[in-house]
Short mmCIF file of C-alpha atoms in Angstrom, two decimals:
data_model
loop_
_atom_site.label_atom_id
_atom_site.label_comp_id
_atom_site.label_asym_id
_atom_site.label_seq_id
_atom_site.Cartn_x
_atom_site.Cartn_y
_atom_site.Cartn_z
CA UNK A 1 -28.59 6.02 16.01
CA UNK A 2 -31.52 5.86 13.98
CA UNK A 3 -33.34 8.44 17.00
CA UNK A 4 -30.70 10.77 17.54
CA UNK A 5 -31.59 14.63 17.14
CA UNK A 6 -28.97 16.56 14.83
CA UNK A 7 -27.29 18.18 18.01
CA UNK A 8 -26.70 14.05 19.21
CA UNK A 9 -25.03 13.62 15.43
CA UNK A 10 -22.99 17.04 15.63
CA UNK A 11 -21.49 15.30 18.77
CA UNK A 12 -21.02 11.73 17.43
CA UNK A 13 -18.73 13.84 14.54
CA UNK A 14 -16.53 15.58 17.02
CA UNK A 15 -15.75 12.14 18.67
CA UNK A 16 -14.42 10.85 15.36
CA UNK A 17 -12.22 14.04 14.10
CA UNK A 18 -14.71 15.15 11.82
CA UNK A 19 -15.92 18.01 13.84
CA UNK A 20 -14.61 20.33 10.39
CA UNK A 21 -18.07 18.81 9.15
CA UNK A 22 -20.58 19.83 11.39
CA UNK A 23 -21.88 23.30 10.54
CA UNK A 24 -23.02 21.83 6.55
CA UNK A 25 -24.57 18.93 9.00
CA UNK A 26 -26.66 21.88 11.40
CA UNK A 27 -27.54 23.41 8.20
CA UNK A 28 -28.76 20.81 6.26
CA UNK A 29 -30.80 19.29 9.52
CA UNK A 30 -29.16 15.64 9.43
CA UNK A 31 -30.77 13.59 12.01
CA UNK A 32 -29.72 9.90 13.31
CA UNK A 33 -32.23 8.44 10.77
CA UNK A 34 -30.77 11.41 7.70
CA UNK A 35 -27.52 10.05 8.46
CA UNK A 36 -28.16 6.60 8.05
CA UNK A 37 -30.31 6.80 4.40
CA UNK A 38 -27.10 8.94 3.42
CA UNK A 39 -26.16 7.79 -0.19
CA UNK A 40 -22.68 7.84 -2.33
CA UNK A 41 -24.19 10.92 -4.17
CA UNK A 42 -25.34 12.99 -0.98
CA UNK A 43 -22.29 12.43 0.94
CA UNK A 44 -20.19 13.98 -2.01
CA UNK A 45 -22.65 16.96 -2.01
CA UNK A 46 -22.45 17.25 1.73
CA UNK A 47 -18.56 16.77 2.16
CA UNK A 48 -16.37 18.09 0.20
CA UNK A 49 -12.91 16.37 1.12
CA UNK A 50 -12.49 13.25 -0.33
CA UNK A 51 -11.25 12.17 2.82
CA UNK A 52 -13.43 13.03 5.26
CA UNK A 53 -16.15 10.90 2.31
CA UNK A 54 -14.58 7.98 2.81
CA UNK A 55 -14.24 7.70 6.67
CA UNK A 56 -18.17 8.80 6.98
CA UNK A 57 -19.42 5.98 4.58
CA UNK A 58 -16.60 3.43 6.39
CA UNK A 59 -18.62 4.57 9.54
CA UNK A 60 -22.11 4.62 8.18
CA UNK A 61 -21.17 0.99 6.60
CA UNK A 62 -19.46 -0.43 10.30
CA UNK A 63 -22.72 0.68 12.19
CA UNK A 64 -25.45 -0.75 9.35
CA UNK A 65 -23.67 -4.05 9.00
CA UNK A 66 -22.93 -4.22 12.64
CA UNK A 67 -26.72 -3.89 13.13
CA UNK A 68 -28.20 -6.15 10.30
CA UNK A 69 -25.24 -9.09 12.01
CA UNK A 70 -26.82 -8.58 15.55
CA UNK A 71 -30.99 -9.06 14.40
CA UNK A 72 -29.86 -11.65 12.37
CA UNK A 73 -28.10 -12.99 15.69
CA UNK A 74 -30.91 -12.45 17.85
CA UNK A 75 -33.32 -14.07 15.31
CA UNK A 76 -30.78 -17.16 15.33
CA UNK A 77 -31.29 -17.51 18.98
CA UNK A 78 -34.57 -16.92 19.38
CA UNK A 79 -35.64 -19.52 17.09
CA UNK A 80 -33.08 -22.24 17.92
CA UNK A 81 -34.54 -25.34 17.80
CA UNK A 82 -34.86 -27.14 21.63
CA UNK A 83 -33.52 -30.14 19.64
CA UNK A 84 -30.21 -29.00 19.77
CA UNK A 85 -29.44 -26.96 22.74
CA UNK A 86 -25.82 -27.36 22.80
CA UNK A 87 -26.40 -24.70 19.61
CA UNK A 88 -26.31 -22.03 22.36
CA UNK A 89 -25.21 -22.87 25.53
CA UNK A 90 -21.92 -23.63 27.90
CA UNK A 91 -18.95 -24.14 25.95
CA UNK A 92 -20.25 -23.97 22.59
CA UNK A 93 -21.96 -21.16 22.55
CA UNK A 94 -18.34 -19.54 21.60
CA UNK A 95 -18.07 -21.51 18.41
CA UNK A 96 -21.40 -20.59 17.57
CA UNK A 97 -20.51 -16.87 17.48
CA UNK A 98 -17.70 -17.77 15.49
CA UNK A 99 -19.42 -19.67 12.88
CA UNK A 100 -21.86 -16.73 12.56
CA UNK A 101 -18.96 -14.43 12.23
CA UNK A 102 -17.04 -15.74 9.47
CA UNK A 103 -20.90 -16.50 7.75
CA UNK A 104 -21.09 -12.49 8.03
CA UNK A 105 -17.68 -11.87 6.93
CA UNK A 106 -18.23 -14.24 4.04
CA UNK A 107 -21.70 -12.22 2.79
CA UNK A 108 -20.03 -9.21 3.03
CA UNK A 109 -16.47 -9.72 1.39
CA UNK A 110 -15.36 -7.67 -2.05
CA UNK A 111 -12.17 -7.43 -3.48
CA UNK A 112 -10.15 -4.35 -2.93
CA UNK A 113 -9.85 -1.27 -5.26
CA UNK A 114 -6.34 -2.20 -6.93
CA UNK A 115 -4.14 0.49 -7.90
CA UNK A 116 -3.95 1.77 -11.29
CA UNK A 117 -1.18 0.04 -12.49
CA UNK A 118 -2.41 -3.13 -11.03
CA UNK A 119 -5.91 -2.57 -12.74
CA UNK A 120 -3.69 -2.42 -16.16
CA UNK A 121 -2.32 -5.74 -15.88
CA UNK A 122 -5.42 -7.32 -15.08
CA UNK A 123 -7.67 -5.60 -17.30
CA UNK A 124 -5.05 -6.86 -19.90
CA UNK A 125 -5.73 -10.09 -18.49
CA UNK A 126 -1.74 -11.16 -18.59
CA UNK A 127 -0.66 -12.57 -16.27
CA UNK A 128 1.52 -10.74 -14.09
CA UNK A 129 5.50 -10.78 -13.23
CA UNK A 130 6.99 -11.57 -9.91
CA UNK A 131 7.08 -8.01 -8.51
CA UNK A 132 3.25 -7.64 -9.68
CA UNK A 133 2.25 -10.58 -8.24
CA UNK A 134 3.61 -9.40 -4.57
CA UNK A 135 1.98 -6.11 -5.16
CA UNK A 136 -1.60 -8.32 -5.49
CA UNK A 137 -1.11 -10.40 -2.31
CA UNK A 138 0.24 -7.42 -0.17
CA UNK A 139 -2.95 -5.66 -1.24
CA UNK A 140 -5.13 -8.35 -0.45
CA UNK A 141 -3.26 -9.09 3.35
CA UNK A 142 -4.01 -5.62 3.97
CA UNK A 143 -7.53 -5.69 3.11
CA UNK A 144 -8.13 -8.92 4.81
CA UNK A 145 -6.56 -7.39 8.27
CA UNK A 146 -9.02 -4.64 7.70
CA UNK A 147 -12.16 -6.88 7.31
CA UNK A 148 -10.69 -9.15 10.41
CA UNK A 149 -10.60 -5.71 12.46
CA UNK A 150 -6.97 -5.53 12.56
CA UNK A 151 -6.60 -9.73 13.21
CA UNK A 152 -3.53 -10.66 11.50
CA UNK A 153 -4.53 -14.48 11.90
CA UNK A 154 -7.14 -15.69 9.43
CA UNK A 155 -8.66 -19.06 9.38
CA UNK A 156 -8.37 -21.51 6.49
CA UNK A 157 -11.92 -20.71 5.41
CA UNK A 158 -11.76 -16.85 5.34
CA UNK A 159 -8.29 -17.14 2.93
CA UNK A 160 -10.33 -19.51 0.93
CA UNK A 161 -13.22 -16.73 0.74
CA UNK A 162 -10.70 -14.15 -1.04
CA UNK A 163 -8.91 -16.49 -3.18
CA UNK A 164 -11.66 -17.73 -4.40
CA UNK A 165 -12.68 -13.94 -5.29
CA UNK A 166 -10.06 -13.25 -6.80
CA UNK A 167 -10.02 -16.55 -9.19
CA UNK A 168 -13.43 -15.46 -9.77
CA UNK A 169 -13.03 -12.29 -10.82
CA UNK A 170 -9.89 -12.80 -13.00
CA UNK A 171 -9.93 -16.62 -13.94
CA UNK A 172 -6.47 -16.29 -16.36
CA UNK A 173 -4.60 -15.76 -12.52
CA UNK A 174 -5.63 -19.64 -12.41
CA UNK A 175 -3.06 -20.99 -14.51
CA UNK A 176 -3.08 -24.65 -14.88
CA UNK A 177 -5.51 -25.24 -13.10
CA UNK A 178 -2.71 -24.91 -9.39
CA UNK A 179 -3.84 -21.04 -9.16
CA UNK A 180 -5.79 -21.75 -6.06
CA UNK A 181 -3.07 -23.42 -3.93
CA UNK A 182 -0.50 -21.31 -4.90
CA UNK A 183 -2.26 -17.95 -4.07
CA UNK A 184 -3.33 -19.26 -1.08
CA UNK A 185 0.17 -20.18 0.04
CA UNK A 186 1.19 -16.93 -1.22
CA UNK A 187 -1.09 -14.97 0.79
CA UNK A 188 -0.24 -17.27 4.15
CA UNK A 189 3.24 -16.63 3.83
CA UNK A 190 2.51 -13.00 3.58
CA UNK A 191 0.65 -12.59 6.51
CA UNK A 192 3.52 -14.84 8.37
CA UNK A 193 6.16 -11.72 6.84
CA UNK A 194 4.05 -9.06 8.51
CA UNK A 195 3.66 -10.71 11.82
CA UNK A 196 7.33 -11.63 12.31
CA UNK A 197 8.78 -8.49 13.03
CA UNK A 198 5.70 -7.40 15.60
CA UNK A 199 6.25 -7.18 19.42
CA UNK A 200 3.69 -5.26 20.65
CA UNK A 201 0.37 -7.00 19.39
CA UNK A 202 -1.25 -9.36 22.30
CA UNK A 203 -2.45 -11.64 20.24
CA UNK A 204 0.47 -12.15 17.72
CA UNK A 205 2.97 -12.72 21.08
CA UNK A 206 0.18 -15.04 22.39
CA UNK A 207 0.37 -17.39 19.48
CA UNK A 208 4.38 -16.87 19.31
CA UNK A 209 4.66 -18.40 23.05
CA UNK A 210 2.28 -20.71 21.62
CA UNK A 211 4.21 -22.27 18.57
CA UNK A 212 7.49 -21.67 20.44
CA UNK A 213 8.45 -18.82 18.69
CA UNK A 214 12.02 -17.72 20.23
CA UNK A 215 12.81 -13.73 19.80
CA UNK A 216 15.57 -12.94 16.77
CA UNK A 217 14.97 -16.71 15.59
CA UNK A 218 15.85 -17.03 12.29
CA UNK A 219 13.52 -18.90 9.70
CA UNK A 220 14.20 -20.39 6.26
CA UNK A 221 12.57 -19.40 3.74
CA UNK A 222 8.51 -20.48 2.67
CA UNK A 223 10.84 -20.75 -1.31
CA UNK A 224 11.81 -24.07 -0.28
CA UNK A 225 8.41 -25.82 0.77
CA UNK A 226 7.22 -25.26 -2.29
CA UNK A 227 7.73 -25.96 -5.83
CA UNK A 228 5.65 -23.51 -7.13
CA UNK A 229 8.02 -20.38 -6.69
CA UNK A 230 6.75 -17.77 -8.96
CA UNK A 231 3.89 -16.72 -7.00
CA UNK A 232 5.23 -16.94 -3.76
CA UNK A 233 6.17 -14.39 -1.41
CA UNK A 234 9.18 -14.61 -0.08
CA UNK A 235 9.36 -14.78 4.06
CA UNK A 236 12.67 -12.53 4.95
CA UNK A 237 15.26 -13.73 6.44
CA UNK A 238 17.49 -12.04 8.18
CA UNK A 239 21.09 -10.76 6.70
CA UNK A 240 23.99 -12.59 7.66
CA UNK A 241 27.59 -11.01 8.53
CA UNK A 242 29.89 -12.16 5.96
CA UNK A 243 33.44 -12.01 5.15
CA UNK A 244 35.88 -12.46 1.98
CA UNK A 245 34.98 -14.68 -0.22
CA UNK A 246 32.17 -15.79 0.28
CA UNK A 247 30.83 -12.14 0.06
CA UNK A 248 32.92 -11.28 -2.86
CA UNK A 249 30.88 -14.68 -4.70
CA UNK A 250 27.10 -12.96 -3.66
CA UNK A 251 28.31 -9.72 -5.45
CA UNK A 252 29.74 -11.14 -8.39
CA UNK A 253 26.61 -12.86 -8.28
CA UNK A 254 24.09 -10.00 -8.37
CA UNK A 255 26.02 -8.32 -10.86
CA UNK A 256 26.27 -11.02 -13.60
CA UNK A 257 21.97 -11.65 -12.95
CA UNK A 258 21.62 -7.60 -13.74
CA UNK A 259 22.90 -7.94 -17.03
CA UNK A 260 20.39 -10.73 -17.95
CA UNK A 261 16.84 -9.93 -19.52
CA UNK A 262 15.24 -13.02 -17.36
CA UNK A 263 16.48 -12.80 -13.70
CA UNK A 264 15.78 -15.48 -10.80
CA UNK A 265 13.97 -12.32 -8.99
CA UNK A 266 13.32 -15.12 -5.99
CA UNK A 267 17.38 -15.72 -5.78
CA UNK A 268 18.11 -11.74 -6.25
CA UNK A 269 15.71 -10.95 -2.90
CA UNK A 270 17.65 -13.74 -1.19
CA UNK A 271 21.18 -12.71 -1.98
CA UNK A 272 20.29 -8.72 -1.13
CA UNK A 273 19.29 -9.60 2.30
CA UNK A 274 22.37 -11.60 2.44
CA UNK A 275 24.82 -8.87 1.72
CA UNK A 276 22.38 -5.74 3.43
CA UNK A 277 25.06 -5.46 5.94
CA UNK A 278 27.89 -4.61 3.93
CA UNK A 279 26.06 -2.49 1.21
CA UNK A 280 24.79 -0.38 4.40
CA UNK A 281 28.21 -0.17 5.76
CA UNK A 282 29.52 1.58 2.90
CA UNK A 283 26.46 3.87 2.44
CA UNK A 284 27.02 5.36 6.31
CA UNK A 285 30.66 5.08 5.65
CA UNK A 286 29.38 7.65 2.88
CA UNK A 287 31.04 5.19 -0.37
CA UNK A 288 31.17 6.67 -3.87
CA UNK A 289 27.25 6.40 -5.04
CA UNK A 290 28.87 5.14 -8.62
CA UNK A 291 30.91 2.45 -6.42
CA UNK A 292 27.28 1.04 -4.31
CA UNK A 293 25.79 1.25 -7.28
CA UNK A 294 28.36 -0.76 -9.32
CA UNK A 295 28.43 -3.62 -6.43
CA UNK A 296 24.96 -3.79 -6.02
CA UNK A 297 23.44 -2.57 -9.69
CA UNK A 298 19.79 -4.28 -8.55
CA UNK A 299 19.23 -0.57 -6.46
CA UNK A 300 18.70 0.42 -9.76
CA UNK A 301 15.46 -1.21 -10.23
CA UNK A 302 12.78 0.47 -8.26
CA UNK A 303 10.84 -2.34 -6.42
CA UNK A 304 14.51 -3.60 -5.24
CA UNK A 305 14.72 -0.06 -3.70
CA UNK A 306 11.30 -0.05 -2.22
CA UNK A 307 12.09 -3.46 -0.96
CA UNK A 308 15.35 -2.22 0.25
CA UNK A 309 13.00 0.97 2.30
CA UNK A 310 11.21 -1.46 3.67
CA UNK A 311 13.85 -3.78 4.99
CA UNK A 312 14.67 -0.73 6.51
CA UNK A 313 11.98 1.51 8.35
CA UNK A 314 8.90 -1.91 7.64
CA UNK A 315 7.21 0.36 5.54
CA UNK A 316 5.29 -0.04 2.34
CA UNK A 317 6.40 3.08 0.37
CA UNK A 318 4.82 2.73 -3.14
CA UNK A 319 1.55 1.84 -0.60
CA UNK A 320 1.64 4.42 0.77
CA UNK A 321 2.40 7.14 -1.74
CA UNK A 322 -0.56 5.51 -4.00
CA UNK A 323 -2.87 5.94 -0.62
CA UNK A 324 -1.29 9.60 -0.49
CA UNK A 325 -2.13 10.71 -4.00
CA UNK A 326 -5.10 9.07 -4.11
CA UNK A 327 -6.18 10.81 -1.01
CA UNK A 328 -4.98 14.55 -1.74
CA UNK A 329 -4.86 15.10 -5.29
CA UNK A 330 -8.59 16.51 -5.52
CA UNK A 331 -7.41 19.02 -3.00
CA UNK A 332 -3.86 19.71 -4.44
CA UNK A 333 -5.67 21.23 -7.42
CA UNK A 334 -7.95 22.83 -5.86
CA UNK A 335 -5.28 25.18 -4.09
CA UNK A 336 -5.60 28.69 -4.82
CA UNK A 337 -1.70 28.33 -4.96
CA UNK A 338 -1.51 26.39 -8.04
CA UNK A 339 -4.55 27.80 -10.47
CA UNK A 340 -2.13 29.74 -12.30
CA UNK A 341 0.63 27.03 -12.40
CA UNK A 342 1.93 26.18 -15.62
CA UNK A 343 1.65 22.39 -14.70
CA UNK A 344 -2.20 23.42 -13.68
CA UNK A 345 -2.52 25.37 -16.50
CA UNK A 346 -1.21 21.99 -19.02
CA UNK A 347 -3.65 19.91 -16.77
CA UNK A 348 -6.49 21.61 -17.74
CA UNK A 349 -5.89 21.75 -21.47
CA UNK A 350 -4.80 18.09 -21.61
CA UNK A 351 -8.73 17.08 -19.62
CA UNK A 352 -10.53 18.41 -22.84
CA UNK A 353 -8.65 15.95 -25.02
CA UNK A 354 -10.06 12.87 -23.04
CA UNK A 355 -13.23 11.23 -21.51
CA UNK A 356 -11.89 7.95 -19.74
CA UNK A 357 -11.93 7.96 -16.22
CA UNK A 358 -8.87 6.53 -15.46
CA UNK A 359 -7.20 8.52 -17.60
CA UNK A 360 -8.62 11.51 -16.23
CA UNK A 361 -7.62 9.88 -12.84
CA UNK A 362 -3.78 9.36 -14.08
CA UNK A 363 -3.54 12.92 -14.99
CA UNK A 364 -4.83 14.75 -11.69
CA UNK A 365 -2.38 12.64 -9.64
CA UNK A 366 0.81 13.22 -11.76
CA UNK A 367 -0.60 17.11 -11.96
CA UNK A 368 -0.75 16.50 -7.70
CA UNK A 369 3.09 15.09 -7.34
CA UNK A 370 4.20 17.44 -9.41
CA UNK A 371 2.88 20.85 -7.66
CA UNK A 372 3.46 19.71 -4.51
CA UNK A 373 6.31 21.81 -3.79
CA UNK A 374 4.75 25.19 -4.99
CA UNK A 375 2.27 24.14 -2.51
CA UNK A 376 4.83 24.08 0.20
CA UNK A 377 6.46 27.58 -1.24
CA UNK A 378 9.31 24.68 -2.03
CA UNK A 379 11.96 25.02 -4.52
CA UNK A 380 10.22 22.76 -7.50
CA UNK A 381 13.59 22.18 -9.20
CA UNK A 382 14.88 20.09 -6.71
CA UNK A 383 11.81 17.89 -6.92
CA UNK A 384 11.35 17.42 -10.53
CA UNK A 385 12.75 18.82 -14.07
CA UNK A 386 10.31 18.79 -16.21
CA UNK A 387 10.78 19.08 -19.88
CA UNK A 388 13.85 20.07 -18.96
CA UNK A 389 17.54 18.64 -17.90
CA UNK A 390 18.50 17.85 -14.37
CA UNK A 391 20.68 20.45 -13.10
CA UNK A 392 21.01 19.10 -9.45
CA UNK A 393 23.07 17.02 -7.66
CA UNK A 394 20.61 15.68 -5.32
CA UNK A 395 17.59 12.67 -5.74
CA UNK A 396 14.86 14.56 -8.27
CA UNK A 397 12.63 13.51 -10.88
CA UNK A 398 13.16 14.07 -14.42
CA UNK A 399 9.51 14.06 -15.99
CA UNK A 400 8.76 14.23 -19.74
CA UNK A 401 5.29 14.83 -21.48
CA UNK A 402 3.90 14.10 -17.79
CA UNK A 403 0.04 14.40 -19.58
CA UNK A 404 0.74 12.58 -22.67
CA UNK A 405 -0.23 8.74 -22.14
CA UNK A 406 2.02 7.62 -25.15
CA UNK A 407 4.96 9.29 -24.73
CA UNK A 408 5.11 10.25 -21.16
CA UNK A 409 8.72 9.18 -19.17
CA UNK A 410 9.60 9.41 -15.66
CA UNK A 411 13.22 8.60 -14.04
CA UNK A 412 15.14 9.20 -11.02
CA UNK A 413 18.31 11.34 -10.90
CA UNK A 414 20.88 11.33 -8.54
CA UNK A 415 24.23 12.91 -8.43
CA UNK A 416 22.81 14.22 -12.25
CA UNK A 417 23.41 10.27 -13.66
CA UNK A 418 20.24 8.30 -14.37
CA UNK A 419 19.50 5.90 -11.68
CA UNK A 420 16.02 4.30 -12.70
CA UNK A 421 13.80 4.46 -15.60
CA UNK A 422 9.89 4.82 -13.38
CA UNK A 423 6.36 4.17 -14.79
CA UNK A 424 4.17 6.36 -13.76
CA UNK A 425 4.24 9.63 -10.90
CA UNK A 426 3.44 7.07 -8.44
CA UNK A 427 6.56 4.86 -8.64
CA UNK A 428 8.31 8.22 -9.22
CA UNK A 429 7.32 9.63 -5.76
CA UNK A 430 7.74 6.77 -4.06
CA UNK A 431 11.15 6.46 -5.25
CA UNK A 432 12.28 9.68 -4.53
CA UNK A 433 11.28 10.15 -0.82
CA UNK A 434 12.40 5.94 -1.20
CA UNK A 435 16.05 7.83 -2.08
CA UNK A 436 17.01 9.83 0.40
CA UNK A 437 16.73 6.94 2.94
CA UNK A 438 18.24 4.33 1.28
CA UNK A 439 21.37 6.07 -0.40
CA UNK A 440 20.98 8.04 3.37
CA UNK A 441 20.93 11.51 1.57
CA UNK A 442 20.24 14.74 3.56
CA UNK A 443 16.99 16.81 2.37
CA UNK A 444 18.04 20.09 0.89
CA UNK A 445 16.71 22.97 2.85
CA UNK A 446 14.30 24.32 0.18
CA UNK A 447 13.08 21.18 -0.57
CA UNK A 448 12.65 20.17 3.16
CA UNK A 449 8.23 21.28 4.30
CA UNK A 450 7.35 18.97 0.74
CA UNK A 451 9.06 15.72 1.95
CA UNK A 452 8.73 16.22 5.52
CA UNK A 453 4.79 16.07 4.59
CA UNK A 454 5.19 12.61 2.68
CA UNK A 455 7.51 11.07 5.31
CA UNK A 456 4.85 12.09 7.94
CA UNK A 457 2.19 10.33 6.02
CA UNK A 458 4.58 7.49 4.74
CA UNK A 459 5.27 6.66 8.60
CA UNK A 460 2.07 7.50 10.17
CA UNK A 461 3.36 9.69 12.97
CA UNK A 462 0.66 10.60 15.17
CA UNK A 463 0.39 14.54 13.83
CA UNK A 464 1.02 14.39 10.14
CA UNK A 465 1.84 17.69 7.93
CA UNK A 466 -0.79 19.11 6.39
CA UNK A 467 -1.52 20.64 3.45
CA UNK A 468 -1.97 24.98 4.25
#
C-alpha cells in the first residue's frame, strides 16, 4: 500500500463503499504512503461524515497492525533458535501462530467507548445495578467478537486480557476482592447467550456437534452454578406452555415484585420468559393494553421491554439506537431541513450556555431524535410532544426541557396513559420503535419513512433508509 499511486487508492475506496470520497482524495493527491501517515485530525478535514471517519481509520488501523504482526512474525522465524526446532515446524508450527496471535491481540487490546449513560455510572464510580451491569458485559462481548474477527469463542487467556482491563481501569467494579471471577463468568455466559440461538455460523455448529449440542435443547440456567448472582447474566431459557394454576401463581408473582422498591431482577427475567407465551397470546389476540399491562406491570420498565424486543426479533435495541444517534446526529443538524427548526433553533441557544463535551454531546443527540421526523417530511406529533400534552393515541414521546440537564424528563405514551418514565433520548427512542413491536402496534401512515429508517438500521437489512 505504502507504493500505490492516488489512481491505485481511488480504486481501493470504491471496493470498500467509500467511492462518495474519492474526488477530495484526487484533489488533495493522497498516495498509498499519504494514506497511511493519515492522522485523527486530517481525516476529519478530509471526510466530512462521521461515518465514513470511522470506517477509513478502522481500515488504516486493520492494514498497519496487520503489517507490524507479520515483520514481527517473520523476524520470529528468522531468528528461531536451531535449539528448538519444533518452535516452527510439523505439527506445532500451528500453536506457534496461535501463541503469537493472542500475544498481538493482547498488545493491542483497549476497552470500548461506553455509552453515555454507562460513562455516568462509572465516572461516579458506584457501582452499578443489575440492568447496568448487563449493559457492561454485552458491550464488552461485542467488542471482544470484533477484536476476534467475528470469533464468538474466546480462550481463557483473551477473557482474562479484558477483565483484567476493565478491573484496571475502574478498580471499585472489584468488590471484595471476587470482581474478577464473577465478571469473567459473566462475560462467558454471555457469549454462551449469543451463540445459542445461531445456525448458520460454521464454526459455532462445529463446536455444537462437538459438545453434543442437540437442536431446541433446553438449558438451565448459568443462575444456579453460581452463588454470585448479581453480576451474572442470565442464559435464556426457553418459555414453557403453561396452564391454570400454575400460570395464574407466575402472574400473581410478577405483580406483587412490581410493587416492591428492591426486586429479585434475576427471578423477574426468569418468570417473564416463563409466561412469554401467554402474554403474546393476548397481545395478537389484540387484549385491552390496560389488561397486559395490569398482568404483566414489569413492561412498564424499559429494559424489561427491550429485553422483551429482543426475546423477540434477537436484537439489541437500546444498542443499536445509541450506535444510530451516535452515528447520524452530526448530519441530522446539519440538514438544510432543520436550520430553522424551533428544536434547532433551542439547540443552538442552549450550546452557548455550556463547555463540557459530553454535555455538548447529550444535547446534539436529543436535538437528532427529536427532528428526525421533519427530516422525513413526518408528522412530528406522533413522534414526540414536546413541552406540550400528548394528544395521540398511539406509542410517542412526551419530552420536557429536552436541553436542560436538571430538569429535563422523557416518558413513553401509549393509548395517552403514561407507560414508562425514560432517562435520556436514547432510552426514549429505543423504546418507542421497542413499542410498536412488542405491544404489536401498526405505524401510523405519517409517521411511517421516520421508523421505517430506524427499523432498517435496528435490523441491519442489507439496503438501509437513508437520510435525503
Amino acid at each position: 500500500m505504502e507504493n500505490w499511486s492516488v489512481d491505485e487508492v481511488c480504486n481501493w475506496l470504491r471496493q470498500r463503499n467509500l467511492g462518495e470520497l474519492v474526488p477530495k482524495f484526487r484533489e488533495e493527491e493522497v498516495s498509498g504512503a499519504a494514506l497511511l501517515a493519515l492522522n485523527d485530525r486530517m481525516v476529519q478535514q478530509l471526510v466530512k461524515k462521521i461515518g465514513h471517519q470511522a470506517v477509513l481509520m478502522d481500515l488504516i488501523n486493520k492494514y498497519q497492525q496487520q503489517k507490524s504482526g507479520l515483520e514481527t512474525l517473520t523476524y520470529c522465524c528468522e531468528t528461531a533458535s536451531p535449539k528448538f526446532p519444533e518452535v516452527i515446524s510439523g505439527k506445532n508450527l500451528k500453536s506457534f501462530f496461535a501463541r503469537y496471535k493472542t500475544l498481538q491481540w493482547t498488545r493491542s487490546y483497549a476497552l470500548p467507548d461506553f455509552p453515555y449513560d454507562v460513562k455516568c455510572i462509572l465516572a461516579e464510580k458506584k457501582c452499578p445495578d443489575h440492568s447496568m451491569r448487563i449493559r457492561i458485559i454485552e458491550f464488552l462481548q461485542a467488542d471482544m467478537t470484533k477484536y476476534l474477527e467475528g470469533s464468538l469463542y474466546p480462550n481463557s487467556q483473551q477473557y482474562n486480557i479484558v477483565v483484567n482491563a476493565l478491573l484496571q481501569a475502574y478498580p471499585f467494579l472489584d468488590e471484595d476482592g471476587n470482581g474478577f471471577l464473577l465478571w469473567k463468568r459473566a462475560l462467558k455466559d454471555r457469549f454462551k447467550y449469543v451463540r445459542r440461538p445461531i445456525e448458520d455460523d460454521e464454526q459455532v455448529l462445529r463446536n455444537k456437534c462437538k459438545f453434543g449440542h442437540r437442536r431446541g435443547q433446553t438449558r438451565k440456567s448459568s443462575f444456579a452454578e453460581n452463588k454470585h448472582d448479581d453480576v451474572q447474566v442470565q442464559v435464556e431459557e426457553e418459555p414453557v406452555h403453561l396452564e391454570g394454576s400454575a400460570m395464574d401463581v407466575h402472574i400473581k408473582w410478577l405483580k406483587q415484585e412490581y410493587m416492591k422498591t428492591q426486586r429479585n431482577w434475576k427471578e423477574v427475567n426468569n418468570r417473564m420468559n416463563v409466561t412469554i407465551e401467554i402474554r403474546r397470546r393476548m397481545i395478537g389476540d389484540k387484549a385491552p393494553l390496560k389488561d397486559i399491562l395490569r398482568l404483566f406491570p414489569f413492561l412498564r420498565c424499559p429494559y424489561q421491554l427491550f429485553r422483551e424486543f429482543q426475546l423477540l426479533t434477537h436484537m439489541d435495541i437500546y444498542k443499536k439506537t445509541v450506535e444510530i444517534l451516535e452515528i447520524y446526529s452530526e448530519n441530522i443538524l446539519s440538514l438544510y431541513v432543520v436550520r430553522n427548526n424551533p428544536i434547532n433553533i433551542m439547540l443552538q441557544e442552549n450550546l452557548k450556555r455550556h463547555t463540557e463535551e459530553d454535555i455538548l454531546k447529550y444535547m446534539k443527540m436529543t436535538a437528532a431524535c427529536l427532528l428526525l421526523p421533519d427530516v422525513f417530511g413526518d408528522d412530528s406529533r406522533l413522534f414526540a410532544a414536546v413541552n406540550e400534552e400528548v394528544k395521540v393515541v398511539t406509542p410517542v414521546l412526551e419530552v420536557k426541557n429536552p436541553f436542560n440537564v436538571n430538569s429535563c424528563e422523557f416518558a413513553l405514551y401509549v393509548e395517552r396513559e403514561e407507560l414508562a418514565q425514560l432517562d435520556d433520548c436514547t432510552m426514549a427512542l429505543a423504546a418507542l420503535v421497542a413499542a410498536f413491536h412488542v405491544f404489536d402496534i401498526p405505524c401510523p401512515k405519517r409517521i411511517h419513512r421516520t421508523l421505517n429508517f430506524l427499523e432498517s438500521l435496528v435490523f441491519e437489512v442489507r439496503n438501509p433508509a437513508s437520510l435525503p
